């Protein structure tokens, strides 16, 4: 069912022109075209963010202090926080600063209380601006020689709506970050009619396509921005790390949201064709140089994951008691469940 509120935009504008004709009668011809499009599509993202009480360290489920974990006579034990509330002095400084990146809930129950899940709604506009043009020139030198050249260009600038205002959140489909794509193609061909039965055709071609994608560039190193020391600084070292807190919308960009990718093909072709009586003969060469430059570490400044394990109650055998612990409580205490980082110092450059 449609939600109430302002109607989201859906706009597509497309325009262009084509121009062509002779520059010199029966000798030189020019063709030029350009096309542009502007796409604006409204998008509503639903997220789960910490409630006001949770931001203060207060939880509705029992949360336990991992610092009190003990083993006595082979039995494990962990003490519960009083009133299921983490004292202010125990909240990790880096976690407190990161917590402020979460907005407050804006979805409420009928009684006015904050919803606990799917409690933040954000509407925005996905933007895509695209321009492309082609230009071609044909030139005839007498009856035996013809040369033509063509250049094509494409530019695509896409900016998606992120789940959270600071740019955080996972985008699972479509464009996952601000992406600038460029494509270029050029070709030159010379056709030489040696005789009514023989033709030689020489062609040079070059095609290149690449994109640059960025998300949550902080302008300073990840360690300086988050207060987490010793985060390795390699490619995209100023991107915010990703913090996945089970049950909540992640802080930080999606995987692979920072990329620099280029692929190109250079081609030389020469073909000789002739007729000999009832036979057609064709010979030539096709030489290609293929290049690929990729800089795309999935998590260039780290992926931190948090679960209820460190704040759950313990059975004597060490198992986590059902219904205890909270992943956000583990986050507030700085108890990382898992961490990984993808380090890439320079572009990968396969050649063929």
Short mmCIF file of C-alpha atoms in Angstrom, two decimals:
data_model
loop_
_atom_site.label_atom_id
_atom_site.label_comp_id
_atom_site.label_asym_id
_atom_site.label_seq_id
_atom_site.Cartn_x
_atom_site.Cartn_y
_atom_site.Cartn_z
CA UNK A 1 0.00 0.00 0.00
CA UNK A 2 1.19 3.51 -0.74
CA UNK A 3 2.53 5.47 2.21
CA UNK A 4 1.25 8.93 3.03
CA UNK A 5 3.31 12.06 2.45
CA UNK A 6 4.88 13.88 -0.46
CA UNK A 7 4.74 12.06 -3.77
CA UNK A 8 8.21 10.95 -4.85
CA UNK A 9 9.47 12.06 -8.27
CA UNK A 10 9.69 9.92 -11.37
CA UNK A 11 11.10 11.99 -14.20
CA UNK A 12 12.95 11.04 -17.38
CA UNK A 13 14.08 13.71 -19.82
CA UNK A 14 15.78 12.65 -23.03
CA UNK A 15 16.93 14.91 -25.85
CA UNK A 16 19.50 15.18 -28.58
CA UNK A 17 20.24 16.12 -32.18
CA UNK A 18 21.68 14.71 -35.39
CA UNK A 19 23.58 16.74 -37.98
CA UNK A 20 25.05 15.40 -41.18
CA UNK A 21 25.92 16.37 -44.72
CA UNK A 22 28.68 17.03 -47.24
CA UNK A 23 31.51 19.42 -46.41
CA UNK A 24 32.91 19.09 -49.94
CA UNK A 25 30.71 17.81 -52.73
CA UNK A 26 31.25 14.11 -53.45
CA UNK A 27 34.44 14.08 -51.37
CA UNK A 28 34.03 14.92 -47.68
CA UNK A 29 31.08 14.08 -45.46
CA UNK A 30 30.44 14.76 -41.76
CA UNK A 31 27.93 13.28 -39.33
CA UNK A 32 27.50 14.37 -35.73
CA UNK A 33 24.97 13.35 -33.08
CA UNK A 34 24.46 13.88 -29.37
CA UNK A 35 22.00 12.46 -26.89
CA UNK A 36 21.46 13.30 -23.22
CA UNK A 37 19.18 11.90 -20.57
CA UNK A 38 18.34 12.99 -17.03
CA UNK A 39 16.66 10.45 -14.77
CA UNK A 40 15.19 11.21 -11.34
CA UNK A 41 13.51 8.35 -9.47
CA UNK A 42 12.18 8.65 -5.93
CA UNK A 43 13.36 5.98 -3.54
CA UNK A 44 12.29 5.21 0.04
CA UNK A 45 14.70 3.27 2.25
CA UNK A 46 13.54 1.51 5.44
CA UNK A 47 16.17 0.92 8.12
CA UNK A 48 16.52 -0.21 11.70
CA UNK A 49 18.38 2.23 13.95
CA UNK A 50 18.97 2.28 17.73
CA UNK A 51 16.13 3.65 19.86
CA UNK A 52 16.66 6.58 22.22
CA UNK A 53 16.92 4.18 25.18
CA UNK A 54 19.40 1.93 23.41
CA UNK A 55 21.59 4.91 22.58
CA UNK A 56 21.88 5.47 26.33
CA UNK A 57 22.90 1.86 26.90
CA UNK A 58 19.50 0.65 28.15
CA UNK A 59 18.09 -2.58 26.69
CA UNK A 60 14.87 -4.55 26.97
CA UNK A 61 16.73 -7.89 27.12
CA UNK A 62 19.21 -9.02 29.76
CA UNK A 63 22.72 -7.85 28.90
CA UNK A 64 25.82 -9.14 30.65
CA UNK A 65 29.24 -7.66 31.30
CA UNK A 66 31.93 -9.52 29.29
CA UNK A 67 34.60 -8.19 31.67
CA UNK A 68 33.14 -10.36 34.45
CA UNK A 69 33.43 -13.65 32.58
CA UNK A 70 34.87 -16.29 34.91
CA UNK A 71 35.23 -20.05 35.12
CA UNK A 72 34.89 -21.63 38.55
CA UNK A 73 35.20 -25.39 38.98
CA UNK A 74 34.72 -25.79 35.23
CA UNK A 75 31.50 -23.73 35.17
CA UNK A 76 31.29 -20.45 33.28
CA UNK A 77 29.64 -17.37 34.74
CA UNK A 78 29.05 -13.78 33.66
CA UNK A 79 27.43 -10.96 35.68
CA UNK A 80 24.44 -9.04 34.39
CA UNK A 81 24.46 -5.25 34.12
CA UNK A 82 22.16 -3.60 36.65
CA UNK A 83 18.77 -2.76 35.09
CA UNK A 84 20.13 -4.12 31.79
CA UNK A 85 21.88 -0.78 31.33
CA UNK A 86 25.51 -0.22 30.39
CA UNK A 87 27.04 2.53 32.58
CA UNK A 88 28.03 5.63 30.66
CA UNK A 89 31.64 5.23 31.72
CA UNK A 90 31.82 1.78 30.12
CA UNK A 91 30.73 2.89 26.66
CA UNK A 92 33.65 2.82 24.24
CA UNK A 93 34.65 6.29 23.00
CA UNK A 94 34.90 5.20 19.37
CA UNK A 95 31.50 3.49 19.61
CA UNK A 96 29.95 6.63 21.11
CA UNK A 97 31.22 8.76 18.22
CA UNK A 98 30.06 6.23 15.63
CA UNK A 99 26.66 5.90 17.31
CA UNK A 100 26.01 9.57 16.56
CA UNK A 101 26.00 8.69 12.86
CA UNK A 102 22.70 6.94 13.40
CA UNK A 103 19.63 9.20 13.15
CA UNK A 104 16.86 8.93 15.72
CA UNK A 105 13.87 6.74 14.83
CA UNK A 106 11.07 8.48 12.91
CA UNK A 107 8.57 5.60 12.87
CA UNK A 108 6.34 5.28 15.93
CA UNK A 109 3.68 3.00 17.38
CA UNK A 110 0.08 4.31 17.73
CA UNK A 111 0.81 5.15 21.40
CA UNK A 112 3.68 7.41 20.33
CA UNK A 113 6.51 5.11 21.41
CA UNK A 114 9.44 4.47 19.08
CA UNK A 115 9.29 1.38 16.93
CA UNK A 116 12.12 -1.05 17.64
CA UNK A 117 12.55 -2.54 14.13
CA UNK A 118 12.16 -0.87 10.70
CA UNK A 119 11.96 2.36 12.64
CA UNK A 120 13.62 4.80 10.26
CA UNK A 121 12.26 5.86 6.90
CA UNK A 122 14.24 8.01 4.48
CA UNK A 123 13.11 9.23 1.08
CA UNK A 124 15.41 10.57 -1.56
CA UNK A 125 15.98 10.75 -5.29
CA UNK A 126 18.23 8.45 -7.30
CA UNK A 127 19.96 10.57 -9.96
CA UNK A 128 21.41 9.46 -13.28
CA UNK A 129 22.82 11.92 -15.82
CA UNK A 130 24.02 10.48 -19.12
CA UNK A 131 25.55 12.09 -22.19
CA UNK A 132 26.84 10.45 -25.35
CA UNK A 133 27.90 11.67 -28.78
CA UNK A 134 29.40 10.38 -32.03
CA UNK A 135 31.25 12.18 -34.79
CA UNK A 136 32.26 10.61 -38.13
CA UNK A 137 34.18 12.00 -41.08
CA UNK A 138 34.40 10.30 -44.50
CA UNK A 139 36.88 11.42 -47.17
CA UNK A 140 37.23 10.13 -50.73
CA UNK A 141 40.51 10.54 -52.63
CA UNK A 142 39.60 9.78 -56.20
CA UNK A 143 37.96 6.46 -57.00
CA UNK A 144 40.51 4.17 -55.37
CA UNK A 145 40.99 5.52 -51.83
CA UNK A 146 38.53 6.16 -49.00
CA UNK A 147 39.35 7.11 -45.40
CA UNK A 148 36.93 7.46 -42.55
CA UNK A 149 37.33 8.23 -38.85
CA UNK A 150 34.86 8.00 -35.97
CA UNK A 151 34.94 8.94 -32.30
CA UNK A 152 32.28 8.03 -29.74
CA UNK A 153 31.99 9.22 -26.15
CA UNK A 154 29.82 8.21 -23.18
CA UNK A 155 29.55 9.72 -19.70
CA UNK A 156 27.25 8.41 -16.98
CA UNK A 157 27.01 10.00 -13.52
CA UNK A 158 24.86 8.02 -11.06
CA UNK A 159 24.10 8.96 -7.44
CA UNK A 160 21.91 6.57 -5.41
CA UNK A 161 19.91 7.33 -2.27
CA UNK A 162 21.58 5.82 0.77
CA UNK A 163 19.62 4.30 3.68
CA UNK A 164 21.11 6.71 6.25
CA UNK A 165 21.77 10.45 5.85
CA UNK A 166 25.54 10.17 6.33
CA UNK A 167 25.80 7.74 3.40
CA UNK A 168 25.79 4.55 5.48
CA UNK A 169 23.79 1.43 4.74
CA UNK A 170 23.89 -1.52 2.43
CA UNK A 171 22.63 -1.06 -1.15
CA UNK A 172 22.11 -4.53 -2.56
CA UNK A 173 21.09 -3.69 -6.14
CA UNK A 174 21.72 -1.08 -8.79
CA UNK A 175 24.44 1.51 -8.27
CA UNK A 176 26.00 1.01 -4.83
CA UNK A 177 27.86 4.33 -4.63
CA UNK A 178 28.41 7.59 -6.45
CA UNK A 179 29.69 6.28 -9.79
CA UNK A 180 31.18 8.18 -12.71
CA UNK A 181 31.46 6.04 -15.85
CA UNK A 182 33.25 7.07 -19.03
CA UNK A 183 33.53 5.26 -22.35
CA UNK A 184 35.59 6.20 -25.42
CA UNK A 185 35.82 4.57 -28.83
CA UNK A 186 37.87 5.65 -31.85
CA UNK A 187 38.44 4.07 -35.25
CA UNK A 188 40.28 4.98 -38.44
CA UNK A 189 39.98 2.98 -41.66
CA UNK A 190 41.62 3.19 -45.07
CA UNK A 191 40.10 1.27 -47.99
CA UNK A 192 42.26 0.97 -51.13
CA UNK A 193 40.82 -0.43 -54.33
CA UNK A 194 43.88 -1.82 -56.11
CA UNK A 195 41.87 -3.12 -59.05
CA UNK A 196 38.28 -4.03 -59.87
CA UNK A 197 39.03 -7.46 -58.34
CA UNK A 198 41.28 -6.55 -55.36
CA UNK A 199 40.75 -4.44 -52.25
CA UNK A 200 42.98 -3.81 -49.23
CA UNK A 201 41.41 -2.58 -46.00
CA UNK A 202 43.40 -1.29 -43.03
CA UNK A 203 41.76 -0.41 -39.70
CA UNK A 204 42.89 0.87 -36.31
CA UNK A 205 40.50 0.80 -33.37
CA UNK A 206 40.64 1.74 -29.71
CA UNK A 207 37.95 1.20 -27.08
CA UNK A 208 38.15 2.14 -23.41
CA UNK A 209 35.58 1.99 -20.63
CA UNK A 210 36.09 2.73 -16.97
CA UNK A 211 34.42 3.93 -13.85
CA UNK A 212 35.34 5.57 -10.58
CA UNK A 213 33.11 4.90 -7.60
CA UNK A 214 33.37 6.47 -4.18
CA UNK A 215 31.40 6.25 -0.96
CA UNK A 216 31.86 7.91 2.44
CA UNK A 217 35.22 9.57 1.84
CA UNK A 218 35.97 11.21 5.21
CA UNK A 219 38.78 13.49 4.04
CA UNK A 220 41.07 12.12 6.77
CA UNK A 221 42.40 8.67 7.57
CA UNK A 222 39.94 6.10 8.90
CA UNK A 223 41.83 5.89 12.21
CA UNK A 224 41.69 9.65 12.71
CA UNK A 225 38.00 9.85 11.83
CA UNK A 226 36.85 6.95 14.01
CA UNK A 227 39.32 7.02 16.89
CA UNK A 228 40.19 3.36 16.21
CA UNK A 229 44.00 3.15 16.15
CA UNK A 230 46.24 1.39 13.64
CA UNK A 231 43.81 0.82 10.78
CA UNK A 232 46.12 0.01 7.82
CA UNK A 233 46.26 2.82 5.28
CA UNK A 234 46.39 1.66 1.68
CA UNK A 235 43.96 2.28 -1.22
CA UNK A 236 40.88 4.32 -0.25
CA UNK A 237 42.33 4.82 3.23
CA UNK A 238 39.95 7.73 3.92
CA UNK A 239 36.76 5.68 3.55
CA UNK A 240 34.70 4.95 6.65
CA UNK A 241 35.05 1.31 7.76
CA UNK A 242 31.94 -0.85 7.73
CA UNK A 243 30.30 -1.76 11.04
CA UNK A 244 27.77 -4.57 10.84
CA UNK A 245 25.65 -4.80 13.98
CA UNK A 246 23.30 -7.77 13.83
CA UNK A 247 19.69 -6.57 13.59
CA UNK A 248 20.56 -2.99 12.62
CA UNK A 249 21.37 -1.12 9.43
CA UNK A 250 25.12 -1.11 9.00
CA UNK A 251 27.30 1.92 9.45
CA UNK A 252 29.67 2.53 6.57
CA UNK A 253 29.43 1.86 2.84
CA UNK A 254 28.50 -1.36 1.04
CA UNK A 255 31.18 -3.80 -0.04
CA UNK A 256 33.08 -2.72 -3.20
CA UNK A 257 31.65 0.81 -2.96
CA UNK A 258 35.08 2.35 -3.61
CA UNK A 259 36.55 1.38 -6.97
CA UNK A 260 38.76 2.52 -9.84
CA UNK A 261 38.32 0.30 -12.88
CA UNK A 262 39.44 0.68 -16.51
CA UNK A 263 39.46 -1.76 -19.41
CA UNK A 264 40.63 -1.09 -22.97
CA UNK A 265 41.25 -2.86 -26.27
CA UNK A 266 43.60 -1.62 -29.01
CA UNK A 267 43.23 -3.32 -32.40
CA UNK A 268 45.14 -3.30 -35.70
CA UNK A 269 43.55 -5.09 -38.66
CA UNK A 270 44.73 -5.40 -42.26
CA UNK A 271 42.75 -7.45 -44.79
CA UNK A 272 43.43 -8.12 -48.46
CA UNK A 273 40.59 -9.52 -50.60
CA UNK A 274 40.68 -10.58 -54.24
CA UNK A 275 38.79 -12.63 -56.82
CA UNK A 276 40.55 -15.27 -58.90
CA UNK A 277 38.21 -16.72 -61.47
CA UNK A 278 35.58 -18.65 -59.57
CA UNK A 279 37.42 -18.28 -56.24
CA UNK A 280 37.46 -15.59 -53.54
CA UNK A 281 40.65 -15.22 -51.56
CA UNK A 282 41.12 -13.30 -48.32
CA UNK A 283 44.21 -12.84 -46.14
CA UNK A 284 45.25 -10.51 -43.38
CA UNK A 285 46.23 -9.96 -39.77
CA UNK A 286 44.37 -9.01 -36.60
CA UNK A 287 46.49 -7.81 -33.66
CA UNK A 288 44.89 -6.86 -30.33
CA UNK A 289 46.21 -5.50 -27.05
CA UNK A 290 43.85 -5.90 -24.10
CA UNK A 291 44.41 -4.05 -20.84
CA UNK A 292 42.63 -4.20 -17.49
CA UNK A 293 43.41 -1.95 -14.51
CA UNK A 294 41.47 -2.75 -11.32
CA UNK A 295 41.60 -1.16 -7.89
CA UNK A 296 38.65 -2.53 -5.93
CA UNK A 297 39.24 -3.82 -2.39
CA UNK A 298 35.82 -4.85 -0.96
CA UNK A 299 36.56 -3.45 2.53
CA UNK A 300 39.58 -1.15 2.20
CA UNK A 301 39.50 0.13 5.81
CA UNK A 302 38.00 -2.90 7.49
CA UNK A 303 34.75 -4.69 8.26
CA UNK A 304 33.84 -4.89 11.96
CA UNK A 305 31.07 -7.30 12.96
CA UNK A 306 29.15 -7.37 16.24
CA UNK A 307 26.84 -10.03 17.65
CA UNK A 308 25.09 -10.71 21.03
CA UNK A 309 27.72 -13.31 22.01
CA UNK A 310 29.85 -11.05 24.21
CA UNK A 311 26.90 -9.61 26.16
CA UNK A 312 24.85 -12.78 26.50
CA UNK A 313 24.47 -14.79 29.68
CA UNK A 314 26.50 -17.98 30.00
CA UNK A 315 25.37 -21.47 30.81
CA UNK A 316 27.83 -23.53 32.91
CA UNK A 317 29.16 -25.14 29.71
CA UNK A 318 29.85 -21.73 28.18
CA UNK A 319 26.90 -21.69 25.80
CA UNK A 320 25.00 -18.43 25.37
CA UNK A 321 21.67 -18.39 27.21
CA UNK A 322 18.71 -17.88 24.83
CA UNK A 323 17.08 -14.46 24.95
CA UNK A 324 20.12 -12.72 26.41
CA UNK A 325 22.64 -10.33 24.96
CA UNK A 326 22.35 -7.61 22.32
CA UNK A 327 24.58 -6.92 19.35
CA UNK A 328 24.29 -3.17 19.93
CA UNK A 329 25.40 -3.64 23.53
CA UNK A 330 28.47 -5.50 22.26
CA UNK A 331 29.10 -2.58 19.89
CA UNK A 332 28.83 -0.02 22.69
CA UNK A 333 31.39 -1.97 24.71
CA UNK A 334 33.74 -2.27 21.71
CA UNK A 335 33.51 -6.07 21.68
CA UNK A 336 34.21 -7.00 18.06
CA UNK A 337 33.01 -10.47 17.07
CA UNK A 338 34.91 -10.61 13.76
CA UNK A 339 37.14 -8.32 11.70
CA UNK A 340 38.59 -8.46 8.22
CA UNK A 341 40.23 -5.99 5.87
CA UNK A 342 41.07 -6.11 2.16
CA UNK A 343 44.46 -4.54 1.49
CA UNK A 344 45.33 -3.53 -2.07
CA UNK A 345 48.32 -1.28 -2.51
CA UNK A 346 48.11 -0.71 -6.26
CA UNK A 347 46.05 -1.59 -9.30
CA UNK A 348 45.95 -5.11 -10.66
CA UNK A 349 47.08 -4.92 -14.29
CA UNK A 350 46.49 -8.10 -16.29
CA UNK A 351 47.44 -7.82 -19.98
CA UNK A 352 46.64 -9.90 -23.05
#
